Short mmCIF file of C-alpha atoms in Angstrom, two decimals:
data_model
loop_
_atom_site.label_atom_id
_atom_site.label_comp_id
_atom_site.label_asym_id
_atom_site.label_seq_id
_atom_site.Cartn_x
_atom_site.Cartn_y
_atom_site.Cartn_z
CA UNK J 262 -4.67 -45.30 -2.11
CA UNK J 263 -4.60 -46.76 1.49
CA UNK J 264 -1.91 -45.27 3.59
CA UNK J 265 -0.71 -46.43 7.07
CA UNK J 266 1.41 -44.13 8.98
CA UNK J 267 3.70 -45.45 11.78
CA UNK J 268 4.18 -43.13 14.79
CA UNK J 269 2.40 -41.10 17.52
CA UNK J 270 3.78 -37.70 17.39
CA UNK J 271 2.69 -34.18 15.95
CA UNK J 272 4.75 -35.16 12.99
CA UNK J 273 2.62 -37.99 12.14
CA UNK J 274 -0.46 -35.92 12.83
CA UNK J 275 0.89 -33.43 10.37
CA UNK J 276 1.51 -36.11 7.86
CA UNK J 277 -2.25 -37.59 8.20
CA UNK J 278 -3.53 -33.96 7.73
CA UNK J 279 -1.55 -33.46 4.68
CA UNK J 280 -2.32 -36.93 3.13
CA UNK J 281 -5.99 -36.32 3.71
CA UNK J 282 -5.93 -33.43 1.33
CA UNK J 283 -4.60 -35.66 -1.49
CA UNK J 284 -7.76 -36.65 -3.58
CA UNK J 285 -6.16 -40.39 -4.26
CA UNK J 286 -5.90 -41.07 -0.50
CA UNK J 287 -9.05 -42.67 0.35
CA UNK J 288 -8.29 -44.40 3.65
CA UNK J 289 -5.77 -43.56 6.46
CA UNK J 290 -4.60 -45.79 9.30
CA UNK J 291 -1.97 -45.07 12.00
CA UNK J 292 -0.21 -46.96 14.67
CA UNK J 293 -0.16 -46.15 17.51
CA UNK J 294 -1.39 -42.47 16.97
CA UNK J 295 -2.62 -40.27 19.82
CA UNK J 296 -5.82 -38.60 20.86
CA UNK J 297 -5.57 -36.14 17.83
CA UNK J 298 -4.91 -38.56 15.02
CA UNK J 299 -7.79 -40.77 16.19
CA UNK J 300 -10.21 -38.20 14.76
CA UNK J 301 -9.04 -38.72 11.09
CA UNK J 302 -7.49 -42.23 10.94
CA UNK J 303 -8.07 -45.89 12.12
CA UNK J 304 -5.84 -46.60 15.16
CA UNK J 305 -4.09 -49.75 15.83
CA UNK J 306 -1.71 -50.84 18.60
CA UNK J 307 1.34 -52.75 17.70
CA UNK J 308 4.98 -52.71 18.46
CA UNK J 309 6.25 -50.28 15.88
CA UNK J 310 9.89 -51.60 16.40
CA UNK J 311 9.00 -54.85 15.15
CA UNK J 312 8.92 -55.48 11.38
CA UNK J 313 6.91 -58.54 11.50
CA UNK J 314 4.15 -56.77 13.48
CA UNK J 315 4.19 -53.67 11.17
CA UNK J 316 4.29 -55.74 7.95
CA UNK J 317 1.32 -57.83 9.33
CA UNK J 318 -0.62 -54.64 10.19
CA UNK J 319 0.00 -53.30 6.69
CA UNK J 320 -1.45 -56.60 5.23
CA UNK J 321 -4.42 -56.29 7.70
CA UNK J 322 -5.50 -52.82 6.57
CA UNK J 323 -4.57 -53.61 2.81
CA UNK J 324 -1.95 -50.68 2.85
CA UNK J 325 -0.84 -49.56 -0.53
CA UNK J 326 1.77 -47.41 1.07
CA UNK J 327 3.38 -47.50 4.59
CA UNK J 328 4.87 -44.22 5.86
CA UNK J 329 7.16 -44.65 8.90
CA UNK J 330 7.73 -41.46 10.90
CA UNK J 331 10.10 -42.08 13.89
CA UNK J 332 13.82 -43.01 13.49
CA UNK J 333 13.85 -45.98 15.81
CA UNK J 334 11.82 -48.38 13.62
CA UNK J 335 13.82 -47.22 10.49
CA UNK J 336 17.20 -47.93 12.42
CA UNK J 337 15.94 -51.29 13.36
CA UNK J 338 14.79 -52.41 9.81
CA UNK J 339 11.17 -52.05 9.83
CA UNK J 340 11.01 -50.58 6.42
CA UNK J 341 12.91 -53.61 5.16
CA UNK J 342 10.24 -55.90 6.42
CA UNK J 343 7.40 -54.00 4.91
CA UNK J 344 9.11 -54.15 1.55
CA UNK J 345 9.90 -57.84 1.98
CA UNK J 346 5.92 -58.28 2.37
CA UNK J 347 5.52 -56.67 -0.96
CA UNK J 348 4.09 -53.45 0.16
CA UNK J 349 5.68 -49.93 -0.73
CA UNK J 350 7.32 -48.22 2.11
CA UNK J 351 8.44 -44.57 2.50
CA UNK J 352 11.38 -44.86 4.64
CA UNK J 353 15.11 -46.17 4.28
CA UNK J 354 16.21 -49.81 5.00
CA UNK J 355 18.19 -50.68 8.08
CA UNK J 356 21.67 -50.27 6.31
CA UNK J 357 20.71 -46.61 4.82
CA UNK J 358 19.14 -45.63 8.17
CA UNK J 359 22.64 -45.80 9.74
CA UNK J 360 23.03 -42.22 8.36
CA UNK J 361 21.19 -41.26 11.58
CA UNK J 362 21.73 -44.30 13.71
CA UNK J 363 25.52 -43.98 13.77
CA UNK J 364 27.17 -40.62 13.66
CA UNK J 365 30.45 -42.46 12.93
CA UNK J 366 28.92 -44.00 9.86
CA UNK J 367 27.61 -40.60 8.77
CA UNK J 368 30.72 -38.94 9.18
CA UNK J 369 32.48 -41.58 7.13
CA UNK J 370 29.88 -41.26 4.21
CA UNK J 371 30.38 -37.37 4.43
CA UNK J 372 34.11 -37.76 4.04
CA UNK J 373 33.85 -40.11 1.17
CA UNK J 374 31.35 -37.76 -0.56
CA UNK J 375 33.37 -34.81 0.09
CA UNK J 376 30.89 -33.09 2.20
CA UNK J 377 32.05 -30.24 4.60
CA UNK J 378 31.32 -30.94 8.17
CA UNK J 379 32.64 -30.40 11.61
CA UNK J 380 36.02 -31.99 12.41
CA UNK J 381 35.02 -34.95 14.65
CA UNK J 382 36.68 -37.68 16.89
CA UNK J 383 35.08 -40.79 18.52
CA UNK J 384 36.08 -41.49 22.08
CA UNK J 385 35.10 -45.10 23.31
CA UNK J 386 37.89 -45.13 26.15
CA UNK J 387 37.55 -42.78 29.30
CA UNK J 388 41.19 -42.67 29.41
CA UNK J 389 41.24 -40.66 26.08
CA UNK J 390 38.61 -38.26 27.03
CA UNK J 391 40.67 -35.38 28.64
CA UNK J 392 43.14 -35.22 25.88
CA UNK J 393 40.50 -34.98 23.18
CA UNK J 394 38.62 -32.41 25.11
CA UNK J 395 41.67 -30.38 25.19
CA UNK J 396 42.07 -30.66 21.40
CA UNK J 397 38.66 -29.67 20.61
CA UNK J 398 38.37 -26.76 23.15
CA UNK J 399 41.12 -25.09 21.12
CA UNK J 400 39.64 -25.84 17.68
CA UNK J 401 37.66 -22.64 17.42
CA UNK J 402 38.30 -19.03 18.10
CA UNK J 403 36.51 -19.20 21.47
CA UNK J 404 36.48 -22.46 23.27
CA UNK J 405 33.31 -24.44 22.72
CA UNK J 406 32.66 -28.16 22.98
CA UNK J 407 30.17 -30.17 21.15
CA UNK J 408 29.57 -33.51 22.82
CA UNK J 409 27.08 -36.17 21.28
CA UNK J 410 25.88 -39.68 22.00
CA UNK J 411 27.19 -41.60 18.88
CA UNK J 412 23.66 -43.46 18.94
CA UNK J 413 20.01 -42.22 18.67
CA UNK J 414 19.14 -39.96 21.67
CA UNK J 415 15.89 -38.21 20.44
CA UNK J 416 17.58 -34.89 20.02
CA UNK J 417 18.61 -34.94 23.62
CA UNK J 418 22.07 -36.55 23.66
CA UNK J 419 23.93 -33.40 22.72
CA UNK J 420 25.53 -30.71 24.83
CA UNK J 421 27.06 -27.57 23.17
CA UNK J 422 28.80 -25.47 25.86
CA UNK J 423 31.74 -23.13 26.49
CA UNK J 424 32.29 -25.01 29.91
CA UNK J 425 34.86 -27.69 29.84
CA UNK J 426 33.47 -29.05 33.22
CA UNK J 427 29.91 -29.53 31.61
CA UNK J 428 31.26 -31.05 28.46
CA UNK J 429 33.40 -33.57 30.40
CA UNK J 430 30.44 -34.34 32.66
CA UNK J 431 28.19 -35.38 29.75
CA UNK J 432 31.03 -37.25 27.84
CA UNK J 433 31.77 -39.27 30.94
CA UNK J 434 28.16 -39.89 31.66
CA UNK J 435 27.73 -41.38 28.20
CA UNK J 436 30.97 -43.45 28.26
CA UNK J 437 29.82 -44.94 31.71
CA UNK J 438 26.72 -45.97 30.05
CA UNK J 439 28.52 -47.80 27.56
CA UNK J 440 27.85 -45.29 24.64
CA UNK J 441 30.60 -44.07 22.40
CA UNK J 442 31.03 -40.27 22.49
CA UNK J 443 31.42 -38.16 19.33
CA UNK J 444 33.29 -34.89 19.93
CA UNK J 445 32.85 -32.09 17.03
CA UNK J 446 34.27 -28.84 16.54
CA UNK J 447 31.82 -25.94 16.85
CA UNK J 448 30.04 -24.67 13.84
CA UNK J 449 29.11 -21.14 14.38
CA UNK J 450 26.02 -19.65 12.17
CA UNK J 451 22.44 -20.01 11.68
CA UNK J 452 21.04 -23.35 11.48
CA UNK J 453 19.06 -24.81 8.61
CA UNK J 454 16.90 -28.05 8.33
CA UNK J 455 16.59 -28.96 4.63
CA UNK J 456 14.26 -32.02 3.98
CA UNK J 457 15.01 -33.87 0.82
CA UNK J 458 12.91 -36.56 -0.84
CA UNK J 459 15.42 -39.22 -2.08
CA UNK J 460 14.79 -42.19 -4.40
CA UNK J 461 18.28 -43.82 -4.84
CA UNK J 462 20.43 -40.84 -6.55
CA UNK J 463 17.22 -38.69 -7.38
CA UNK J 464 17.03 -35.78 -4.80
CA UNK J 465 14.11 -33.30 -4.56
CA UNK J 466 14.52 -30.61 -1.92
CA UNK J 467 11.48 -29.35 0.22
CA UNK J 468 11.28 -25.95 1.76
CA UNK J 469 14.05 -25.17 4.22
CA UNK J 470 13.01 -24.62 7.66
CA UNK J 471 14.66 -23.57 10.97
CA UNK J 472 13.87 -25.44 14.30
CA UNK J 473 14.55 -24.39 18.03
CA UNK J 474 16.33 -27.28 20.12
CA UNK J 475 16.93 -25.44 23.46
CA UNK J 476 14.08 -25.51 25.92
CA UNK J 477 14.00 -21.78 26.87
CA UNK J 478 13.58 -18.47 24.92
CA UNK J 479 16.80 -17.06 23.46
CA UNK J 480 18.30 -20.49 23.16
CA UNK J 481 18.69 -21.14 27.03
CA UNK J 482 18.49 -24.40 28.88
CA UNK J 483 18.94 -28.03 27.78
CA UNK J 484 18.46 -29.66 24.44
CA UNK J 485 15.08 -31.17 23.68
CA UNK J 486 13.39 -32.91 20.81
CA UNK J 487 12.50 -29.59 19.23
CA UNK J 488 10.30 -26.56 20.70
CA UNK J 489 9.27 -24.97 17.44
CA UNK J 490 10.00 -24.26 13.82
CA UNK J 491 9.24 -21.99 10.95
CA UNK J 492 9.38 -22.11 6.98
CA UNK J 493 10.47 -20.89 4.89
CA UNK J 494 13.61 -18.97 5.77
CA UNK J 495 13.38 -15.35 4.38
CA UNK J 496 17.13 -15.02 4.70
CA UNK J 497 18.01 -18.09 2.57
CA UNK J 498 17.48 -17.98 -0.99
CA UNK J 499 15.89 -20.68 -3.16
CA UNK J 500 19.14 -20.70 -5.27
CA UNK J 501 21.05 -21.56 -1.99
CA UNK J 502 18.87 -24.36 -1.18
CA UNK J 503 19.28 -25.87 -4.67
CA UNK J 504 22.94 -25.51 -4.14
CA UNK J 505 22.86 -27.34 -0.88
CA UNK J 506 20.76 -30.11 -2.37
CA UNK J 507 23.40 -30.46 -5.35
CA UNK J 508 26.51 -29.98 -3.30
CA UNK J 509 25.85 -31.92 0.00
CA UNK J 510 22.52 -34.15 -0.37
CA UNK J 511 23.15 -35.44 -3.82
CA UNK J 512 26.69 -36.58 -3.25
CA UNK J 513 25.79 -38.39 0.15
CA UNK J 514 22.78 -40.13 -1.65
CA UNK J 515 25.26 -41.20 -4.54
CA UNK J 516 27.74 -42.47 -1.89
CA UNK J 517 24.94 -44.72 -0.24
CA UNK J 518 24.13 -46.14 -3.64
CA UNK J 519 27.87 -46.87 -4.07
CA UNK J 520 27.90 -48.68 -0.81
CA UNK J 521 24.93 -50.74 -1.88
CA UNK J 522 22.44 -49.27 0.51
CA UNK J 523 20.54 -46.87 -1.54
CA UNK J 524 18.35 -44.38 0.38
CA UNK J 525 14.59 -44.35 -0.13
CA UNK J 526 12.53 -41.79 1.84
CA UNK J 527 13.12 -38.46 3.52
CA UNK J 528 16.80 -37.56 3.99
CA UNK J 529 17.08 -34.46 6.52
CA UNK J 530 20.29 -32.38 6.33
CA UNK J 531 20.92 -30.29 9.42
CA UNK J 532 23.29 -27.61 8.45
CA UNK J 533 24.91 -24.58 9.65
CA UNK J 534 25.38 -21.61 7.34
CA UNK J 535 29.07 -20.63 8.30
CA UNK J 536 31.24 -17.79 6.77
CA UNK J 537 32.91 -20.50 4.69
CA UNK J 538 29.67 -21.78 3.37
CA UNK J 539 27.09 -24.55 4.40
CA UNK J 540 28.61 -27.44 6.66
CA UNK J 541 26.57 -30.47 7.84
CA UNK J 542 25.84 -30.87 11.49
CA UNK J 543 23.97 -34.02 11.15
CA UNK J 544 21.92 -36.22 8.84
CA UNK J 545 18.55 -37.68 9.76
CA UNK J 546 16.70 -40.50 7.97
CA UNK J 547 13.35 -39.21 8.46
CA UNK J 548 11.08 -36.12 8.56
CA UNK J 549 11.98 -33.87 11.38
CA UNK J 550 9.73 -32.79 14.28
CA UNK J 551 8.78 -29.98 14.70
CA UNK J 552 9.79 -28.86 11.19
CA UNK J 553 7.48 -31.09 9.39
CA UNK J 554 4.52 -29.52 10.78
CA UNK J 555 5.58 -26.11 9.25
CA UNK J 556 6.84 -27.45 5.90
CA UNK J 557 3.69 -29.62 5.41
CA UNK J 558 1.40 -26.82 6.14
CA UNK J 559 2.69 -25.11 3.03
CA UNK J 560 2.72 -27.97 0.69
CA UNK J 561 0.29 -27.81 -2.22
CA UNK J 562 1.33 -30.96 -4.11
CA UNK J 563 -0.47 -34.29 -3.31
CA UNK J 564 1.36 -35.70 -0.37
CA UNK J 565 0.17 -39.32 -0.85
CA UNK J 566 1.30 -39.41 -4.59
CA UNK J 567 4.54 -37.80 -3.82
CA UNK J 568 5.46 -40.27 -1.07
CA UNK J 569 4.22 -43.16 -3.07
CA UNK J 570 6.43 -42.05 -6.08
CA UNK J 571 9.54 -41.84 -3.86
CA UNK J 572 8.68 -45.23 -2.42
CA UNK J 573 8.37 -46.94 -5.73
CA UNK J 574 11.27 -45.33 -7.66
CA UNK J 575 9.39 -42.87 -9.58
CA UNK J 576 10.24 -39.56 -7.91
CA UNK J 577 11.93 -38.36 -10.94
CA UNK J 578 8.79 -38.45 -13.02
CA UNK J 579 6.66 -36.71 -10.27
CA UNK J 580 7.31 -33.15 -11.56
CA UNK J 581 7.98 -29.85 -9.90
CA UNK J 582 6.44 -29.36 -6.38
CA UNK J 583 3.89 -26.81 -5.67
CA UNK J 584 3.83 -24.70 -2.46
CA UNK J 585 1.49 -22.20 -1.04
CA UNK J 586 2.47 -18.78 -0.63
CA UNK J 587 3.16 -17.22 2.88
CA UNK J 588 4.77 -18.64 5.94
CA UNK J 589 4.18 -21.28 8.96
CA UNK J 590 5.13 -21.08 12.48
CA UNK J 591 4.99 -24.25 14.83
CA UNK J 592 5.23 -23.76 18.54
CA UNK J 593 5.39 -26.85 20.79
CA UNK J 594 3.53 -26.89 24.12
CA UNK J 595 5.55 -29.09 26.57
CA UNK J 596 4.65 -30.75 29.87
CA UNK J 597 5.94 -29.53 33.14
CA UNK J 598 9.42 -30.49 33.64
CA UNK J 599 10.15 -31.51 30.05
CA UNK J 600 12.87 -32.22 28.87
CA UNK J 601 13.14 -34.07 32.23
CA UNK J 602 10.68 -36.50 33.24
CA UNK J 603 7.37 -35.03 32.32
CA UNK J 604 4.34 -34.49 34.56
CA UNK J 605 1.43 -36.49 32.62
CA UNK J 606 -2.20 -37.28 33.23
CA UNK J 607 -3.44 -33.49 33.24
CA UNK J 608 -6.56 -32.37 31.07
CA UNK J 609 -5.62 -30.26 28.19
CA UNK J 610 -8.26 -27.73 27.36
CA UNK J 611 -8.41 -26.16 23.85
CA UNK J 612 -6.58 -29.44 22.13
CA UNK J 613 -9.32 -29.64 19.45
CA UNK J 614 -8.86 -26.22 17.95
CA UNK J 615 -7.85 -25.72 14.41
CA UNK J 616 -4.23 -25.72 13.98
CA UNK J 617 -3.40 -27.87 16.85
CA UNK J 618 -1.46 -31.15 16.11
CA UNK J 619 -1.43 -33.72 19.01
CA UNK J 620 1.74 -35.49 20.10
CA UNK J 621 1.80 -36.59 23.76
CA UNK J 622 -1.94 -36.77 24.21
CA UNK J 623 -4.54 -39.69 25.13
CA UNK J 624 -8.31 -39.73 25.39
CA UNK J 625 -9.51 -40.53 28.95
CA UNK J 626 -12.36 -42.69 29.43
CA UNK J 627 -14.64 -39.88 30.36
CA UNK J 628 -13.86 -38.30 26.99
CA UNK J 629 -11.19 -35.70 28.25
CA UNK J 630 -7.87 -35.11 26.43
CA UNK J 631 -4.97 -35.69 28.80
CA UNK J 632 -1.26 -35.30 28.62
CA UNK J 633 0.81 -38.45 28.02
CA UNK J 634 4.14 -37.22 27.11
CA UNK J 635 6.76 -34.37 27.11
CA UNK J 636 5.98 -32.77 24.03
CA UNK J 637 2.06 -32.59 24.05
CA UNK J 638 1.09 -30.38 21.13
CA UNK J 639 2.19 -28.57 18.30
CA UNK J 640 0.43 -25.32 17.33
CA UNK J 641 0.69 -24.40 13.67
CA UNK J 642 -0.01 -20.88 12.33
CA UNK J 643 0.07 -19.76 8.85
CA UNK J 644 0.11 -16.18 7.26
CA UNK J 645 1.08 -13.93 4.45
CA UNK J 646 4.49 -13.63 6.00
CA UNK J 647 6.46 -14.80 9.07
CA UNK J 648 5.18 -12.03 11.30
CA UNK J 649 1.65 -13.04 10.54
CA UNK J 650 2.14 -16.60 10.85
CA UNK J 651 3.72 -16.02 14.29
CA UNK J 652 0.63 -14.02 15.33
CA UNK J 653 -1.60 -16.78 14.23
CA UNK J 654 0.39 -19.46 16.06
CA UNK J 655 0.50 -17.64 19.21
CA UNK J 656 -3.21 -16.60 19.27
CA UNK J 657 -3.97 -20.29 18.92
CA UNK J 658 -1.66 -21.05 21.86
CA UNK J 659 -3.22 -18.58 24.13
CA UNK J 660 -6.46 -20.65 24.00
CA UNK J 661 -4.85 -23.65 25.24
CA UNK J 662 -4.71 -24.63 29.01
CA UNK J 663 -2.46 -27.30 30.42
CA UNK J 664 -1.28 -27.09 34.02
CA UNK J 665 2.44 -26.52 34.46
CA UNK J 666 3.00 -26.43 30.77
CA UNK J 667 5.55 -24.13 28.94
CA UNK J 668 6.59 -23.08 25.46
CA UNK J 669 8.96 -20.70 23.67
CA UNK J 670 7.85 -17.34 22.92
CA UNK J 671 10.57 -16.48 20.26
CA UNK J 672 9.97 -18.96 17.63
CA UNK J 673 10.78 -17.34 14.34
CA UNK J 674 11.06 -13.95 16.15
CA UNK J 675 14.63 -13.08 15.02
CA UNK J 676 13.97 -13.90 11.34
CA UNK J 677 10.69 -11.93 11.38
CA UNK J 678 12.74 -8.92 12.76
CA UNK J 679 15.33 -9.18 9.90
CA UNK J 680 18.07 -10.16 12.30
CA UNK J 681 19.34 -13.23 10.68
CA UNK J 682 21.71 -12.76 7.75
CA UNK J 683 23.95 -15.07 5.89
#
């Protein structure tokens, strides 16, 4: 099987590493890739938001399967173009990808499917903003505002704050930029990322993970694209995950089929486990980053065959998934000033160690690996349990050098110390 992966982050590097373990995968290509993926796949430069260019590349490399990593190409319909070219594609079409591309669409789907989620309201007129903020500030025991960009924002369009002034400033800036604003009630409780392979109405959950969005230790600072993750969750039972898939993801998949836009690919349910039970924060239409790095490190089933079965309507026939025992922890190394405008072009030492997955990296003419983005590397440690996996991840991180870089020191710590309960 020849597989073409679309994307350039650590998520795509993790996909390639897992695909390479599949005995039926004999050729790997990626566009555009990074300095790390160049070592294990042929790299090509195309506009990944162009369906015509991606489909042409898939034909050029004679791909049997195209796997689209990032959300932007999916929301723009690149998967449709690949399938129209007669090539199997792992990723939803444009209509189904609205589950991530439009939060208003996602809320409508969840309401129709009877799925519990936060109360919400779309604001597209600045004149209505203050009254709406007053309503949502009183919607929980302690005032807290959740303000989201209704469109794609790479994980950075969300502000959760007890400060009305901060909430209003974020909302006003979005409205001034012409972006509708989604206000939500605050959901209190531990968060879960549950990835589910979906083929129409067939839903197969993967291991649950938890990611860390805030830039600083103890969930301080602004939101980012994700600073780390761990899997599985010692505080969430396998039975609870099956219930979430059956009661939340399956109804949503069925509703998308009913609307004539069946989902094919990875449906990512971001949830909070509240005192009243699981509630959806958001749905994403692709593998999440950095959770993918942890989840795929533990997958024992052949990934290429699994994704191909999903893409070709045969997921129900694949059989039960196999997982390695133990845990995996991913820690993200970020460039100076991230999530603001990152400093780039610095040499990264230690980037070719085992357990390192590249994201914002490039190979300089003299052969040195340099930073080229905000999230530069993901370090993945595995072990018999979460404590051992954390030790492994941070030991690898200690050997990497990048001027001005930063990372969180508490990824998976609360869970390893048994401080998270449902």
